[in-house]
mmCIF file of C-alpha atoms in Angstrom:
data_model
loop_
_atom_site.group_PDB
_atom_site.id
_atom_site.type_symbol
_atom_site.label_atom_id
_atom_site.label_comp_id
_atom_site.label_asym_id
_atom_site.label_seq_id
_atom_site.Cartn_x
_atom_site.Cartn_y
_atom_site.Cartn_z
ATOM 1 C CA MET A 1 22.764 7.943 4.183
ATOM 2 C CA THR A 2 20.707 5.064 5.595
ATOM 3 C CA ILE A 3 17.474 3.577 4.285
ATOM 4 C CA GLU A 4 15.743 5.010 7.351
ATOM 5 C CA GLU A 5 16.991 8.497 6.467
ATOM 6 C CA VAL A 6 15.890 8.118 2.840
ATOM 7 C CA VAL A 7 12.428 6.998 3.984
ATOM 8 C CA ASP A 8 12.220 9.881 6.468
ATOM 9 C CA ARG A 9 13.098 12.354 3.710
ATOM 10 C CA THR A 10 10.472 10.769 1.456
ATOM 11 C CA VAL A 11 7.809 11.189 4.156
ATOM 12 C CA GLN A 12 8.781 14.813 4.781
ATOM 13 C CA LEU A 13 8.937 15.807 1.104
ATOM 14 C CA GLN A 14 6.037 13.574 -0.014
ATOM 15 C CA GLU A 15 8.086 12.065 -2.830
ATOM 16 C CA LYS A 16 7.266 8.911 -4.772
ATOM 17 C CA ILE A 17 9.738 6.072 -4.272
ATOM 18 C CA GLU A 18 10.358 2.603 -5.629
ATOM 19 C CA ILE A 19 11.367 0.024 -3.047
ATOM 20 C CA ASP A 20 12.622 -3.534 -3.143
ATOM 21 C CA TYR A 21 10.932 -5.231 -0.203
ATOM 22 C CA CYS A 22 11.382 -8.599 1.503
ATOM 23 C CA THR A 23 8.386 -10.194 3.249
ATOM 24 C CA ARG A 24 8.610 -12.267 6.435
ATOM 25 C CA SER A 25 8.530 -15.388 4.282
ATOM 26 C CA GLY A 26 11.541 -14.172 2.257
ATOM 27 C CA ARG A 27 9.671 -13.227 -0.922
ATOM 28 C CA GLU A 28 11.176 -10.160 -2.583
ATOM 29 C CA TYR A 29 9.306 -7.750 -4.809
ATOM 30 C CA THR A 30 9.535 -4.208 -6.148
ATOM 31 C CA CYS A 31 6.768 -1.671 -5.748
ATOM 32 C CA LEU A 32 6.191 2.003 -6.502
ATOM 33 C CA LEU A 33 4.865 3.949 -3.504
ATOM 34 C CA GLU A 34 2.963 7.236 -3.344
ATOM 35 C CA ASN A 35 1.651 9.223 -0.366
ATOM 36 C CA VAL A 36 4.231 7.703 1.991
ATOM 37 C CA ARG A 37 3.672 8.346 5.719
ATOM 38 C CA TYR A 38 4.572 6.738 9.015
ATOM 39 C CA SER A 39 2.069 4.159 10.195
ATOM 40 C CA SER A 40 -0.539 5.533 12.585
ATOM 41 C CA PHE A 41 -1.236 1.980 13.829
ATOM 42 C CA TYR A 42 2.240 0.388 14.043
ATOM 43 C CA GLY A 43 4.356 3.478 14.745
ATOM 44 C CA GLY A 44 7.497 4.966 13.280
ATOM 45 C CA LEU A 45 9.244 1.741 12.322
ATOM 46 C CA TYR A 46 6.579 1.146 9.654
ATOM 47 C CA ILE A 47 5.302 3.188 6.730
ATOM 48 C CA GLU A 48 1.942 3.221 5.006
ATOM 49 C CA ALA A 49 1.769 4.125 1.342
ATOM 50 C CA PHE A 50 -0.376 3.771 -1.730
ATOM 51 C CA CYS A 51 1.195 0.966 -3.756
ATOM 52 C CA THR A 52 0.544 1.388 -7.468
ATOM 53 C CA ASN A 53 1.273 -2.317 -8.062
ATOM 54 C CA TRP A 54 -1.748 -3.402 -5.983
ATOM 55 C CA GLY A 55 -3.814 -0.251 -6.355
ATOM 56 C CA GLU A 56 -4.302 0.061 -2.598
ATOM 57 C CA THR A 57 -2.677 1.355 0.589
ATOM 58 C CA ARG A 58 -0.258 -1.100 2.192
ATOM 59 C CA THR A 59 1.942 -1.156 5.316
ATOM 60 C CA PHE A 60 5.676 -1.856 5.075
ATOM 61 C CA LYS A 61 8.193 -2.534 7.833
ATOM 62 C CA ILE A 62 11.120 -0.204 7.196
ATOM 63 C CA SER A 63 13.716 -2.784 8.265
ATOM 64 C CA ARG A 64 12.528 -5.092 5.450
ATOM 65 C CA ILE A 65 13.193 -2.513 2.722
ATOM 66 C CA LEU A 66 16.235 -3.745 0.796
ATOM 67 C CA ARG A 67 16.709 -0.910 -1.705
ATOM 68 C CA VAL A 68 15.172 2.500 -2.424
ATOM 69 C CA ASN A 69 15.079 3.708 -6.034
ATOM 70 C CA GLY A 70 17.526 0.955 -6.937
ATOM 71 C CA HIS A 71 20.147 1.927 -4.335
ATOM 72 C CA GLY A 72 21.180 -0.205 -1.391
ATOM 73 C CA TYR A 73 21.840 2.184 1.474
ATOM 74 C CA ASN A 74 23.418 1.454 4.848
ATOM 75 C CA ARG A 75 21.214 0.241 7.700
ATOM 76 C CA ILE A 76 20.893 1.612 11.190
ATOM 77 C CA ASP A 77 22.152 -1.024 13.629
ATOM 78 C CA TRP A 78 19.361 -0.769 16.215
ATOM 79 C CA ARG A 79 21.282 -3.004 18.622
ATOM 80 C CA ALA A 80 23.924 -0.293 18.858
ATOM 81 C CA VAL A 81 21.373 2.448 19.569
ATOM 82 C CA ASN A 82 20.086 3.170 23.053
ATOM 83 C CA ASN A 83 16.482 1.921 23.547
ATOM 84 C CA GLU A 84 15.090 5.404 24.202
ATOM 85 C CA TYR A 85 15.934 6.391 20.608
ATOM 86 C CA LYS A 86 14.710 3.310 18.773
ATOM 87 C CA ASP A 87 11.210 4.559 18.045
ATOM 88 C CA TRP A 88 11.795 8.308 17.879
ATOM 89 C CA ARG A 89 9.260 8.902 15.088
ATOM 90 C CA ILE A 90 6.152 7.972 17.129
#
């Protein structure tokens, strides 16, 4: 199972998840997310969720999620996927 698949399942089942996330600057942090959904602004490669750490809704790039619920899953290699399938969740 890939991180993308775990996130997709979370969105579909409306589960709470804990993610380890890496920012563009390389800072890593852990946050607990509720009400996870795909971003209406950025599309299917991003999620929006209520982050209990900050007490507000934040946007996260799925490719920067390192672990979900403490597990490091495989990644989808987007370079190996045909372009027409890259953003299938929009």
